[in-house]
Structure formats: C-alpha cells, structure tokens
PDB file of C-alpha atoms in Angstrom:
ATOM      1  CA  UNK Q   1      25.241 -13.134  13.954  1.00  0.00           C
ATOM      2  CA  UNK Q   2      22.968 -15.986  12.390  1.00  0.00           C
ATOM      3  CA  UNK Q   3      19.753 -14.510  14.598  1.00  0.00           C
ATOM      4  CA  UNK Q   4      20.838 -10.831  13.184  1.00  0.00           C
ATOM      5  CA  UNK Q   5      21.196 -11.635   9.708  1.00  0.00           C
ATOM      6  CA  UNK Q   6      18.026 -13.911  10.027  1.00  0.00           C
ATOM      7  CA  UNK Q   7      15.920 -10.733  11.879  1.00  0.00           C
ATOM      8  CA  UNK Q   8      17.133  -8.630   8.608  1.00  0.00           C
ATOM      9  CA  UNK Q   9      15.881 -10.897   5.871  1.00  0.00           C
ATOM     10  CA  UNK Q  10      12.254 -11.260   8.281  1.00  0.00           C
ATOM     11  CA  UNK Q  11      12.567  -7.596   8.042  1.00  0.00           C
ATOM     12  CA  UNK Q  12      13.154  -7.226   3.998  1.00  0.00           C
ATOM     13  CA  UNK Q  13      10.373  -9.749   3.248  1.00  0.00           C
ATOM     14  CA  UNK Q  14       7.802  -7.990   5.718  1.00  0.00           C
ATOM     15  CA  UNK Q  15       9.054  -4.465   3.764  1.00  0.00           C
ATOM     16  CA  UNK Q  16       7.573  -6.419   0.639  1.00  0.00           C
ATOM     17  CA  UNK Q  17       3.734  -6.622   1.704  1.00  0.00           C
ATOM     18  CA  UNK Q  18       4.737  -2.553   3.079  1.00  0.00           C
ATOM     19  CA  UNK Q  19       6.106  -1.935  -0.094  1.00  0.00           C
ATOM     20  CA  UNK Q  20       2.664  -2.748  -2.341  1.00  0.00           C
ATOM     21  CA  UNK Q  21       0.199  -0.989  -0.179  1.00  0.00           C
ATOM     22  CA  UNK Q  22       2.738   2.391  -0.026  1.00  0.00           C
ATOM     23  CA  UNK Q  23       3.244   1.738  -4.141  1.00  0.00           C
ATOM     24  CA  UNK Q  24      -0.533   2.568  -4.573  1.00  0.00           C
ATOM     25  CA  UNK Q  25      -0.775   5.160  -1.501  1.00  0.00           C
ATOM     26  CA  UNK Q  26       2.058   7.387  -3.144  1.00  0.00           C
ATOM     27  CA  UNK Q  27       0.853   6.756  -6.610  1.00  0.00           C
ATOM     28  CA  UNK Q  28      -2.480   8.511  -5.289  1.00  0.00           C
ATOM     29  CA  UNK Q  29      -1.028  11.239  -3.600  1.00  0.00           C
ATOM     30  CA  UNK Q  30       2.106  11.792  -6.333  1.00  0.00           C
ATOM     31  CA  UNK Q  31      -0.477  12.415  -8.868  1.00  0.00           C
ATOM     32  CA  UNK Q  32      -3.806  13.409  -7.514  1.00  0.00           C
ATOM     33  CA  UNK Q  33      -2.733  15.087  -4.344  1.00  0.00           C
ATOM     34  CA  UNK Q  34      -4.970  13.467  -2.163  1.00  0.00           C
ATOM     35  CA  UNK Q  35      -4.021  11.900   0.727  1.00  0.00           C
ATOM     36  CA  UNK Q  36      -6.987   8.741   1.001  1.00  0.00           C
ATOM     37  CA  UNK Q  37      -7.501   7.583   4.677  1.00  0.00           C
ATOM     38  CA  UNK Q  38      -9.964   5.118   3.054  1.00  0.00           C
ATOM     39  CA  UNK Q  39      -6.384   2.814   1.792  1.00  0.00           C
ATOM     40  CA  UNK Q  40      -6.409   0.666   4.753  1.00  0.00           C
ATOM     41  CA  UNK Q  41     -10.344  -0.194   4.213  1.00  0.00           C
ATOM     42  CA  UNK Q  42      -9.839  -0.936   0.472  1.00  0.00           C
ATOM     43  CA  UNK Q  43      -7.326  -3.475   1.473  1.00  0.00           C
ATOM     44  CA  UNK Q  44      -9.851  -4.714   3.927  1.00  0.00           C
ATOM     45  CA  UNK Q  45     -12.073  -4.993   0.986  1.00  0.00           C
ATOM     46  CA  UNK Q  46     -10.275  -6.651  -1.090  1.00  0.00           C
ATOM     47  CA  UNK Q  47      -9.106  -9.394   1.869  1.00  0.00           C
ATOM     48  CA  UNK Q  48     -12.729 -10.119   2.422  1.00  0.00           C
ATOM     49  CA  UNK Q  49     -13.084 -10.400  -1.500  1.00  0.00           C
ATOM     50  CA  UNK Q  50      -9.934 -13.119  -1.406  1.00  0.00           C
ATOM     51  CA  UNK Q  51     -11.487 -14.474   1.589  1.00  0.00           C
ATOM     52  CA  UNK Q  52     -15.039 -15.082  -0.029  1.00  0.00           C
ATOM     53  CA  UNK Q  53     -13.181 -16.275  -3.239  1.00  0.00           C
ATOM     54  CA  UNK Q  54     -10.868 -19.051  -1.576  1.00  0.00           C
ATOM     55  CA  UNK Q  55     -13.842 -20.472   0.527  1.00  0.00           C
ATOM     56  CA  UNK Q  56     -16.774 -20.615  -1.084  1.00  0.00           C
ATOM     57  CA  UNK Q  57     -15.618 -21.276  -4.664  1.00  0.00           C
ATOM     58  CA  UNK Q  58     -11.796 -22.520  -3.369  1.00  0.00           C
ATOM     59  CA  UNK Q  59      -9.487 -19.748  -5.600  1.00  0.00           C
ATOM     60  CA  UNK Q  60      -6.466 -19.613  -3.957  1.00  0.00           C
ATOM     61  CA  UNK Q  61      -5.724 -16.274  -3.262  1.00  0.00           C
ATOM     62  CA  UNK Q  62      -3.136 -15.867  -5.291  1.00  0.00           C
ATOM     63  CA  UNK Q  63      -5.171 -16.967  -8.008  1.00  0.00           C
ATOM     64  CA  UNK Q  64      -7.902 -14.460  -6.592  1.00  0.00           C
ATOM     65  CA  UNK Q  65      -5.855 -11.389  -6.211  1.00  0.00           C
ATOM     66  CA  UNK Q  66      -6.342 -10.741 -10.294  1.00  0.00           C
ATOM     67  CA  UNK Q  67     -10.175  -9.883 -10.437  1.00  0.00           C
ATOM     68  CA  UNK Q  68     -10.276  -8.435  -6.908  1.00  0.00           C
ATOM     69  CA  UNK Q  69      -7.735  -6.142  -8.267  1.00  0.00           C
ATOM     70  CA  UNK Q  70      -9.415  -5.084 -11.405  1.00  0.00           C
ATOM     71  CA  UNK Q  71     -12.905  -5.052  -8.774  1.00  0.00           C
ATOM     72  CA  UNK Q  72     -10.873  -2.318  -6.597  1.00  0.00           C
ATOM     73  CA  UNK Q  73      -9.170  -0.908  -9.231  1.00  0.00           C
ATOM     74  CA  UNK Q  74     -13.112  -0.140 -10.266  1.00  0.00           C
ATOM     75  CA  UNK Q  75     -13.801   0.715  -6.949  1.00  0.00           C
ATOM     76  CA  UNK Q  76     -10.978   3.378  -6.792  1.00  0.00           C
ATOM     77  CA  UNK Q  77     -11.663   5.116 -10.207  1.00  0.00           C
ATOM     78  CA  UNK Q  78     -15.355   5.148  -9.143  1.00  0.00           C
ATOM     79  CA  UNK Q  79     -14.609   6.696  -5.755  1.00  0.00           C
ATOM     80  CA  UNK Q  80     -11.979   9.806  -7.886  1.00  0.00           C
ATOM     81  CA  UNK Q  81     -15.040  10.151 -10.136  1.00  0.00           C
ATOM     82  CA  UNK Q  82     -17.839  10.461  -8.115  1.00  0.00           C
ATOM     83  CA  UNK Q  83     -16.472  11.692  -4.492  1.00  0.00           C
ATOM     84  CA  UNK Q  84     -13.242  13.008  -4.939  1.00  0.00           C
ATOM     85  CA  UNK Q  85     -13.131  15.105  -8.273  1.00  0.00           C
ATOM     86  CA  UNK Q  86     -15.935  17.532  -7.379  1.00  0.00           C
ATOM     87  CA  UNK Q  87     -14.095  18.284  -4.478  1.00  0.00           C
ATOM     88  CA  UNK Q  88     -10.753  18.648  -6.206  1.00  0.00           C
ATOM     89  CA  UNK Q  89     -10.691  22.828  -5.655  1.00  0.00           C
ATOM     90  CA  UNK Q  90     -12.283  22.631  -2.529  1.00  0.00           C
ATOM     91  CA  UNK Q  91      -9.555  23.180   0.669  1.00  0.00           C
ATOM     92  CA  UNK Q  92      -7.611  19.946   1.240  1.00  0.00           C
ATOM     93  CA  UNK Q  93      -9.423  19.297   4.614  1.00  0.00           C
ATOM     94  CA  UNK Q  94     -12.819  19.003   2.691  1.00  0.00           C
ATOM     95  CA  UNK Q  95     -11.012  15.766   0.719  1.00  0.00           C
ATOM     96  CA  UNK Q  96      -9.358  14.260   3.923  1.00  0.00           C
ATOM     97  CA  UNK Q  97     -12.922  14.479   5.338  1.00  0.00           C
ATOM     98  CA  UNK Q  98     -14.273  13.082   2.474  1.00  0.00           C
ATOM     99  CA  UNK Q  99     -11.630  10.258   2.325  1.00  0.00           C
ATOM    100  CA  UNK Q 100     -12.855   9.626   6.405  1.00  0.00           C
ATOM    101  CA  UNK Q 101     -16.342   9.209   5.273  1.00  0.00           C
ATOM    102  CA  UNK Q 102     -15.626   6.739   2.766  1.00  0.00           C
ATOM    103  CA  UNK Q 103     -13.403   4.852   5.468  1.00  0.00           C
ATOM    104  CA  UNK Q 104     -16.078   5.136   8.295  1.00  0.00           C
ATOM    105  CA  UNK Q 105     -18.738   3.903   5.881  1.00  0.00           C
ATOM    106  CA  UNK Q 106     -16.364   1.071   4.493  1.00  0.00           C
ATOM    107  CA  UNK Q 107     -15.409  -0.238   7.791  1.00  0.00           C
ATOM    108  CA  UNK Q 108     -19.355  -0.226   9.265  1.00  0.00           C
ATOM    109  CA  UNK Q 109     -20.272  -1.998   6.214  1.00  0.00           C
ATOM    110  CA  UNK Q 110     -17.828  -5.133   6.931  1.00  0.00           C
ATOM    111  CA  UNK Q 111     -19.285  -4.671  10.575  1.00  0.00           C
ATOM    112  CA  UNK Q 112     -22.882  -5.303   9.192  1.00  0.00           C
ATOM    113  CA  UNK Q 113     -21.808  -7.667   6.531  1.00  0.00           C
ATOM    114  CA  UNK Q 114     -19.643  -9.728   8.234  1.00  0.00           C
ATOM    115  CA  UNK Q 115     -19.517  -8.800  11.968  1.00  0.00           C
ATOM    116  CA  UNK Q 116     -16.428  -8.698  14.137  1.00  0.00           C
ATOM    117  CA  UNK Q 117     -14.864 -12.536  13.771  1.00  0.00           C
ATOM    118  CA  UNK Q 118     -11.817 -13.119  12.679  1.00  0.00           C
ATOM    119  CA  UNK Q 119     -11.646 -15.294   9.179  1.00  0.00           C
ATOM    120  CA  UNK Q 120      -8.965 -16.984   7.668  1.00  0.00           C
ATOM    121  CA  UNK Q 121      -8.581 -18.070   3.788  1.00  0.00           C
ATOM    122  CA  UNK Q 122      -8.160 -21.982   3.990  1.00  0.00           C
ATOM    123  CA  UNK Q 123      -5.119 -22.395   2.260  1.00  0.00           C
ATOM    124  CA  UNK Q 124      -1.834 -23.615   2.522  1.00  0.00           C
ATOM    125  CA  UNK Q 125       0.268 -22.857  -0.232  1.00  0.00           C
ATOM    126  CA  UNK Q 126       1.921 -19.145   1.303  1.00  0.00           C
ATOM    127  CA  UNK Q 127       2.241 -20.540   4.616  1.00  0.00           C
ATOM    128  CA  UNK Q 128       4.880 -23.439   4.879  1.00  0.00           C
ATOM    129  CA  UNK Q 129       8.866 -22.044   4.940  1.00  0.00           C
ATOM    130  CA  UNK Q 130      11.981 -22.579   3.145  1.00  0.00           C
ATOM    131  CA  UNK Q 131      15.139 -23.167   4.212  1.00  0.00           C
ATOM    132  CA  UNK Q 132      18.350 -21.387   2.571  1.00  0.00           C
ATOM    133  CA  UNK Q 133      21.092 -22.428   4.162  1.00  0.00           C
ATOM    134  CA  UNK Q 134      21.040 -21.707   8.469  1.00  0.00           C
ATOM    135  CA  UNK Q 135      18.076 -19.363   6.880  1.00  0.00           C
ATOM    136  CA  UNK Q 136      14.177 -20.030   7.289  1.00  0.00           C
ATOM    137  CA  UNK Q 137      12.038 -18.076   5.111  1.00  0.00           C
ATOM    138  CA  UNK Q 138       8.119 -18.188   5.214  1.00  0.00           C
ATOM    139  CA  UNK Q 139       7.148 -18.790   1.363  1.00  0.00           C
ATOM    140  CA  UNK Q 140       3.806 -16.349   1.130  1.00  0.00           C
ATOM    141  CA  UNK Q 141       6.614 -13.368   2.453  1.00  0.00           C
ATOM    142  CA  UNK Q 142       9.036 -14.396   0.144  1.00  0.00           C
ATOM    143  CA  UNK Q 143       6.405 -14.424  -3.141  1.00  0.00           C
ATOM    144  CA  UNK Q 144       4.997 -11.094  -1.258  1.00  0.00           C
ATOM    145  CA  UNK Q 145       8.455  -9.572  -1.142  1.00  0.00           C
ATOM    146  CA  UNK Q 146       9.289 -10.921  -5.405  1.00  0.00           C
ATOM    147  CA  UNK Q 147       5.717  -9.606  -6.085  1.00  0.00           C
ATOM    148  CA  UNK Q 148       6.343  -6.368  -4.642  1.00  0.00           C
ATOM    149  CA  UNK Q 149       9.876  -6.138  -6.661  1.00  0.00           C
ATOM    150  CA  UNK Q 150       8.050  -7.052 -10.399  1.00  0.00           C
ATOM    151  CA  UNK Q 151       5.644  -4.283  -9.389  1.00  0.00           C
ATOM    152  CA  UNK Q 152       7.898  -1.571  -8.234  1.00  0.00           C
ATOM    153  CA  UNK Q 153      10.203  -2.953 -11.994  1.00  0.00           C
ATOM    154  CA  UNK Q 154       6.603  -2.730 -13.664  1.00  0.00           C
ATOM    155  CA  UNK Q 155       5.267   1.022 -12.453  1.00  0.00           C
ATOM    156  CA  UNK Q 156       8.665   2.299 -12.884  1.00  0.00           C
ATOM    157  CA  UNK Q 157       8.474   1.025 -16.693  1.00  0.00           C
ATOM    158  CA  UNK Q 158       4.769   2.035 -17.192  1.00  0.00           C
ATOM    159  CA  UNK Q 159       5.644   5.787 -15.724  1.00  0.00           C
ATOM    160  CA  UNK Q 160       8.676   6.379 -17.906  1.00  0.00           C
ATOM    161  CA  UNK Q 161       7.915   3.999 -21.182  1.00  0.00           C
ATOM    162  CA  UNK Q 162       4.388   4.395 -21.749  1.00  0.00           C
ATOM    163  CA  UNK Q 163       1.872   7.543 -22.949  1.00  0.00           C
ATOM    164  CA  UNK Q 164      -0.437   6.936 -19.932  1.00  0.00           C
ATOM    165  CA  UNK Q 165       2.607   6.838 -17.424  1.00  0.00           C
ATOM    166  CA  UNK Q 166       4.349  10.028 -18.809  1.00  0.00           C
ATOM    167  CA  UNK Q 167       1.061  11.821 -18.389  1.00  0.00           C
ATOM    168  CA  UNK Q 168       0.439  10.439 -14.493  1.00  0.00           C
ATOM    169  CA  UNK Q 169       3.836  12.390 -14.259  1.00  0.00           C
ATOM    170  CA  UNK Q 170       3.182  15.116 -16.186  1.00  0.00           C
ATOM    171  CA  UNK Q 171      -0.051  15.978 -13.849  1.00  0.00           C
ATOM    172  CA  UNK Q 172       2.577  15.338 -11.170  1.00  0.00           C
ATOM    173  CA  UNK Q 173       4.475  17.900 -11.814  1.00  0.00           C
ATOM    174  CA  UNK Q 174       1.869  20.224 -12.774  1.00  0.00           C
ATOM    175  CA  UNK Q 175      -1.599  20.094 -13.743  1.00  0.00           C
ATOM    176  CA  UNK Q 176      -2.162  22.742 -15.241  1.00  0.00           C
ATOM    177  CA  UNK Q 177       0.649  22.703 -17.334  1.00  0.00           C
ATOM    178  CA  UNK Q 178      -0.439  19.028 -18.614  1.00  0.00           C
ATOM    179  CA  UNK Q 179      -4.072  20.125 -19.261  1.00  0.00           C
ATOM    180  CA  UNK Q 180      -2.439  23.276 -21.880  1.00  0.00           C
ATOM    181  CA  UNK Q 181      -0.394  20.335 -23.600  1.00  0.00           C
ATOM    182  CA  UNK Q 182      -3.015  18.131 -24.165  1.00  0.00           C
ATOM    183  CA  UNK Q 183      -3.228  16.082 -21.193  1.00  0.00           C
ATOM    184  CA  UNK Q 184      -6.718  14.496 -19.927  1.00  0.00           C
ATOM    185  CA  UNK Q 185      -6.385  15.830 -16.403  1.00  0.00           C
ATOM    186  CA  UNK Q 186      -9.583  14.137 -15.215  1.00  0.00           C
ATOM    187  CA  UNK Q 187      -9.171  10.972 -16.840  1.00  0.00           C
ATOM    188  CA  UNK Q 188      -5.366  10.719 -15.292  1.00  0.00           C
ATOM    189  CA  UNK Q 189      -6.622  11.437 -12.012  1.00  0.00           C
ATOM    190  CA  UNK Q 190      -9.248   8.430 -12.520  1.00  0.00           C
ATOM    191  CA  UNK Q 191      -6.527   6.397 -13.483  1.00  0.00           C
ATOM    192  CA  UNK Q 192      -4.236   7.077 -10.807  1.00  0.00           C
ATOM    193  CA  UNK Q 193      -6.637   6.578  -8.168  1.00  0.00           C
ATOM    194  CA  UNK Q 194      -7.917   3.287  -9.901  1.00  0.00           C
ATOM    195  CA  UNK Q 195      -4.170   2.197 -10.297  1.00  0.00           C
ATOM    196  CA  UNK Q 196      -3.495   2.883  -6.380  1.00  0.00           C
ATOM    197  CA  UNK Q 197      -6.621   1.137  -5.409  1.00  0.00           C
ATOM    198  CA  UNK Q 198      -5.707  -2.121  -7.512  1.00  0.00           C
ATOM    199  CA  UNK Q 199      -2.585  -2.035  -5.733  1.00  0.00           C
ATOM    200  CA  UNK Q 200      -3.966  -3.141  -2.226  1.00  0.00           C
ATOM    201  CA  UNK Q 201      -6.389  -5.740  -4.533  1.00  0.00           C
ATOM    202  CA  UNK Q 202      -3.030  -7.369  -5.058  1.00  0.00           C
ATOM    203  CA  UNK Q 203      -1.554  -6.888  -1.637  1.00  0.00           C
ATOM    204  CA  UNK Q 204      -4.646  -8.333  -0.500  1.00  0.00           C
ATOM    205  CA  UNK Q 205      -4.068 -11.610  -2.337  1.00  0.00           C
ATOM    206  CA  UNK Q 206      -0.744 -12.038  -1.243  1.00  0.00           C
ATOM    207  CA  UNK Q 207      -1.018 -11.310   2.667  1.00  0.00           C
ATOM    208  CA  UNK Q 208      -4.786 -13.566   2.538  1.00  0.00           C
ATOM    209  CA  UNK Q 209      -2.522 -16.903   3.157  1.00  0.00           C
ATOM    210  CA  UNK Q 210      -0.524 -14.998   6.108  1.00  0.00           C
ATOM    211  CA  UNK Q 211      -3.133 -12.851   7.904  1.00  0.00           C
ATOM    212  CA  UNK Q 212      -6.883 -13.994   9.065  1.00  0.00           C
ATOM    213  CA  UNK Q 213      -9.325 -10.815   7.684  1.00  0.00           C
ATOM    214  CA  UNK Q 214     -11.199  -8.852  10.081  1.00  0.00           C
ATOM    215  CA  UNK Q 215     -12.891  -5.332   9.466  1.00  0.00           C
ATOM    216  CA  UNK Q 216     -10.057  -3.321  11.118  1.00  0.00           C
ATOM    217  CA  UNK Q 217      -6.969  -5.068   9.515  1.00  0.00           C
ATOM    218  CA  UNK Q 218      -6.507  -2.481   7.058  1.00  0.00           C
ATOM    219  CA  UNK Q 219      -5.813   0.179   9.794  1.00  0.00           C
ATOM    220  CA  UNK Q 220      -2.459  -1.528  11.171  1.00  0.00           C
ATOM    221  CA  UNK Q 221      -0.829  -1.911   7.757  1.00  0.00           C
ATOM    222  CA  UNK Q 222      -1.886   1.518   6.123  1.00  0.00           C
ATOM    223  CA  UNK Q 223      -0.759   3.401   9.234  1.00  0.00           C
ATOM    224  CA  UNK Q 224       2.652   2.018   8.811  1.00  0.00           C
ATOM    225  CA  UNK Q 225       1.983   2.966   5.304  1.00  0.00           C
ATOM    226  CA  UNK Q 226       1.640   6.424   6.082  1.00  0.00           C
ATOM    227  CA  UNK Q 227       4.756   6.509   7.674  1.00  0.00           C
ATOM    228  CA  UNK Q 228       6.513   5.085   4.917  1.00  0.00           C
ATOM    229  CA  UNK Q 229       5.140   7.574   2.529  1.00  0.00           C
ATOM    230  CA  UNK Q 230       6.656  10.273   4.404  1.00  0.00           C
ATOM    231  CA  UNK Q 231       9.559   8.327   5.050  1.00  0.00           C
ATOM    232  CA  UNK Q 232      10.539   7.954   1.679  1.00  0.00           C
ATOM    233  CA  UNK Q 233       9.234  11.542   0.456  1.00  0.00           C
ATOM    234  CA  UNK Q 234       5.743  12.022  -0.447  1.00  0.00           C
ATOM    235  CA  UNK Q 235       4.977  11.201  -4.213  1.00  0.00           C
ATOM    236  CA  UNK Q 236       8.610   9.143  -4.392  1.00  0.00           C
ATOM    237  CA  UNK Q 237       8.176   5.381  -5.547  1.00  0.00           C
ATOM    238  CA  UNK Q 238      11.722   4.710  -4.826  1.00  0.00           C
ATOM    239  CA  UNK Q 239      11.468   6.353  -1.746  1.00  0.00           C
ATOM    240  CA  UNK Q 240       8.241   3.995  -0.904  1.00  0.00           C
ATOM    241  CA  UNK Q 241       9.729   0.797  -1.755  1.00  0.00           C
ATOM    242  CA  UNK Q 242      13.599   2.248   0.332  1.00  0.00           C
ATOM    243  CA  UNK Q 243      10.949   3.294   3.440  1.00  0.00           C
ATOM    244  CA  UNK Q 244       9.305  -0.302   3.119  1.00  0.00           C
ATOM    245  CA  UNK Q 245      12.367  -1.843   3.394  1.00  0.00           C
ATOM    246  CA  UNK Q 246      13.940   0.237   6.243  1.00  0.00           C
ATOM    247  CA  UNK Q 247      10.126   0.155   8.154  1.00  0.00           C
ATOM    248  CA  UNK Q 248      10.170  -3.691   7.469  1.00  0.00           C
ATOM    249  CA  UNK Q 249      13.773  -4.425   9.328  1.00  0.00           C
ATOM    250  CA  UNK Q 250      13.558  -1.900  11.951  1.00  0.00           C
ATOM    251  CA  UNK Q 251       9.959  -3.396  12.847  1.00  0.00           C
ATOM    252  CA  UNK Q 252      11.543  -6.941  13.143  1.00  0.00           C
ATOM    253  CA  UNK Q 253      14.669  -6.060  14.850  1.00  0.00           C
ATOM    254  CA  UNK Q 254      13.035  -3.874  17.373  1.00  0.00           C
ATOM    255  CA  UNK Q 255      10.503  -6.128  18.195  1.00  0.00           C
ATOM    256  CA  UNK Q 256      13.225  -8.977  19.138  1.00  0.00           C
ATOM    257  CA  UNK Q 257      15.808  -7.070  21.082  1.00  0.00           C
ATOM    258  CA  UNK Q 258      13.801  -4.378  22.736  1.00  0.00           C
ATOM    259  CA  UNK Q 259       9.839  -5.593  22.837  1.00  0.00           C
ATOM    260  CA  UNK Q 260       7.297  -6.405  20.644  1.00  0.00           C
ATOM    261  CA  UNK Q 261       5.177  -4.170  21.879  1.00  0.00           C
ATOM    262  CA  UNK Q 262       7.153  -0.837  21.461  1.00  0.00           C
ATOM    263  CA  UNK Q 263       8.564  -1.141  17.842  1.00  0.00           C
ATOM    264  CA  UNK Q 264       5.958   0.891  16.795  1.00  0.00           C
ATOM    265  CA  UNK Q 265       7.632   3.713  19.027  1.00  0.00           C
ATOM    266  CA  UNK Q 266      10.708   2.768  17.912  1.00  0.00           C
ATOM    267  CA  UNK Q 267      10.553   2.857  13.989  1.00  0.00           C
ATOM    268  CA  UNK Q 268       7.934   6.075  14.675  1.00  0.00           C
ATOM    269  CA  UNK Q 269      10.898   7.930  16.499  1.00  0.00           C
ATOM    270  CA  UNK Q 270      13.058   7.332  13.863  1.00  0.00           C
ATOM    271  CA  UNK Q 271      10.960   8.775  11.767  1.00  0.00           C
ATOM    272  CA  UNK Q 272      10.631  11.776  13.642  1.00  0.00           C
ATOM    273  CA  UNK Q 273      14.489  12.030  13.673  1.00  0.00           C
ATOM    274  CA  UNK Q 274      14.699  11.954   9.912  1.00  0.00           C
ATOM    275  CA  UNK Q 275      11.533  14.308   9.144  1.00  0.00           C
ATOM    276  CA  UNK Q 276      13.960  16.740  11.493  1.00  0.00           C
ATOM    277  CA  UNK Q 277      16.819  16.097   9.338  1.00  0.00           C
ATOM    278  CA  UNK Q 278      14.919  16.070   5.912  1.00  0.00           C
ATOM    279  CA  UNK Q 279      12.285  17.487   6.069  1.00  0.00           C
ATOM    280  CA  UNK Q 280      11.576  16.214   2.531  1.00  0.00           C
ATOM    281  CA  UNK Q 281      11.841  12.899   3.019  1.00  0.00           C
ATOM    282  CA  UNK Q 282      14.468  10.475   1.772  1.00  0.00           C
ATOM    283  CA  UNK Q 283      13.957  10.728  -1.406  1.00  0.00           C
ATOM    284  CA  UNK Q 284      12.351  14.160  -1.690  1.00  0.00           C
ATOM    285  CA  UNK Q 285       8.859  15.163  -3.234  1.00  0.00           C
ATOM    286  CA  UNK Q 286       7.662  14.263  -6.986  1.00  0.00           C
ATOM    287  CA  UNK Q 287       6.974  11.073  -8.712  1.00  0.00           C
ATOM    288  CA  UNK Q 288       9.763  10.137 -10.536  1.00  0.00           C
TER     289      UNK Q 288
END
C-alpha cells in the first residue's frame, strides 16, 4: 500500500509540470481556436533561455522563469500578430500548417544555435527530496505541482474577476458577438496567445532544475499535452488541470507495474476509451 500511495503522489506532482504547459495550450485554443503545434518548441525556448540565464550569469531558474516568461509571452503575441491573425479566415489546415512552420523553424534554429547535446542548468535547489512521513517527495515537483495550483487559482480569478478575462471568454464563446459589444477581438486574440505562450516561460523555469534541455524536449511534454487537452475537453481549464492530474498518475503507475516503456500506450488507450464515451471530453468544450 505504501509503494501505491507513494506511485499516486509521483503521479499528482508530475500532473503539476502537465498541468502549466496544458493551462496555456487550452487558453490558446479556448479563445483563439488555434490549435499551435509550435507549444512544445516555445517551451524548448524558454528552457534554453533558463539554461543560458542560470549558467552564464548564475539566475536560478526559478528566479529566471519571470523575464523568460514576459520574453515568450512577447514571443507568443508577436507570433498571433504577425503569422497567425492574417490567417485567421483562412481553412483551419492553413493555421496548423502555419503553426508546423513555426515549430520546424524553431526546432532547426536550436539545432544551429546550440547543436544536439544535452545541457543541464547547474543548480541544486529543485533537485534534493523531502520526506513526509514513509513519503519521499522531490522538491522542484512539489514547487512545480504548488506553482501549477496558484496559476490554475490565478487564471480562474483573472477570467471571471477582471475586464480583460471576461472578454478572453466572451471571444470564447463567440467572436462575433464580442466584436458587436465592444470587444477588441484582435487585441484579445494577441493576448491570449501571449498569455499561453508565457505559460510554458514559467513551466520552463520550474522543470530547468529537473530536466537537462535539448532541442527536442518540448515534443515529449506537449504531446502528452495534447492529450490532456482533449482529455479534459478542449477549451476547459478545469478539465486541463483534472486531465493533468489523471495523465500524471496513470503515467507513474503504469510505468511501475506494467513497463516503463508502454505507459504511453497505456494512458493513450485510456484516452481512446473516454473520447468513445465522451466524446466531449471530461469536462466538455468552452472556457469557463
């Protein structure tokens, strides 16, 4: 019982660092309807960014993960602007494709730039462990996992409290509807995208301690992402954060009692099995 319950909280704290990159991945698609394969190379961004940061000017990443956010959240809102809004009536396979360039150029750049070594922040704080009880828990997962609740607390606040919130749901819901009350449509959509971006700036400054950088480590992480996005229902931050969390403890307990290397088929089959149930999603479609 001690190795299950200890496999469960792995699995929760591993849903946190899921749960940040899928927060700014359904923000994106909730509100601007785009579904960005370039995610997983913005986070790679970003690590690199932390990387530089920690060891050539020793920021700790954590420290590090505030102006690499508001750097990608530029990044983002540059990339709506310039590559994504003129495209915005064109057929949603002409923004997919255009979301594939800006991964295949973002991933060949790292290539040139930094070649194919693995790196590794040197830091320690993030990697040591904590014991609770018969329970071990690594501290950067932990922070990762209490980072990833303040955000989910802090969108959910922004979206229902704020001006700028009510009007990322209010394009949501329907854009046109938003633009003949008022609403900036264009300016939202630069937001959002900005917003989602900044999102895997932070995620990038809390996984730096755990995970060495390499030009493909966005790809495993936003894949799983994907599935969580669906998972949960597309546009749903609760259902991003609930799909983190089940993702996250599936991953961990499959990979212990059947094989590492098939809990990718296991946590994809059961999401299969629940796209055939609900087709929706957990948590249906819309931001909330």
């Amino acid at each position: 019982m001690d190795i299950l319950i200890q496999l469960i909280i792995n699995g929760l704290l591993l849903g946190g660092a899921y749960a940040i990159i899928s927060l700014g991945l359904t923000l994106i698609f909730g509100v601007v309807r785009v579904v960005n394969f370039a995610h997983g190379e913005f986070l790679m961004i970003g690590m690199y960014l932390v990387y530089l940061a920690a060891s050539h000017f020793g920021i700790h990443p954590y420290v590090g993960l505030v102006p690499v956010a508001v750097i990608l959240f530029a990044l983002g809102a540059a990339t709506q602007r310039l590559v994504i809004q003129p495209l915005l009536n064109a057929d949603e396979h002409i923004q997919i494709f255009a979301t594939v360039g800006i991964s295949t150029i973002l991933l060949n750049l790292a290539l040139v730039v930094f070649g194919a070594n693995v790196l590794r922040a040197p830091v320690e704080l993030g990697t040591d462990s904590i014991s609770v009880g018969n329970y071990a828990m690594v501290t950067g997962q932990l922070i990762t996992f209490l980072a990833a609740l303040v955000l989910a607390v802090l969108l959910h606040l922004f979206m229902h409290r704020t001006y700028l919130g009510r009007a990322l749901r209010a394009v949501a819901q329907h854009r046109y509807a938003a633009m003949l009350m008022g609403v900036n449509v264009k300016a939202v959509y630069v937001l959002a995208f900005g917003l989602g971006t900044a999102f895997v700036g932070i995620a990038a400054g809390l996984l730096a301690p755990q995970y060495p950088v390499f030009p493909t480590v966005g790809t495993y992480f936003v894949l799983t992402a994907f599935v969580i996005v669906v998972l949960g229902g597309m546009g749903s931050l609760y259902g991003a954060v609930a799909g983190s969390m089940i993702i996250g403890v599936v991953d961990t307990l499959a990979g212990y009692y059947i094989a590492p290397d098939l809990k990718e088929v296991v946590y994809f089959g059961i999401f299969l099995l629940i796209l055939v149930l609900r087709p929706t999603g957990l948590f249906g479609v819309g931001t909330e």
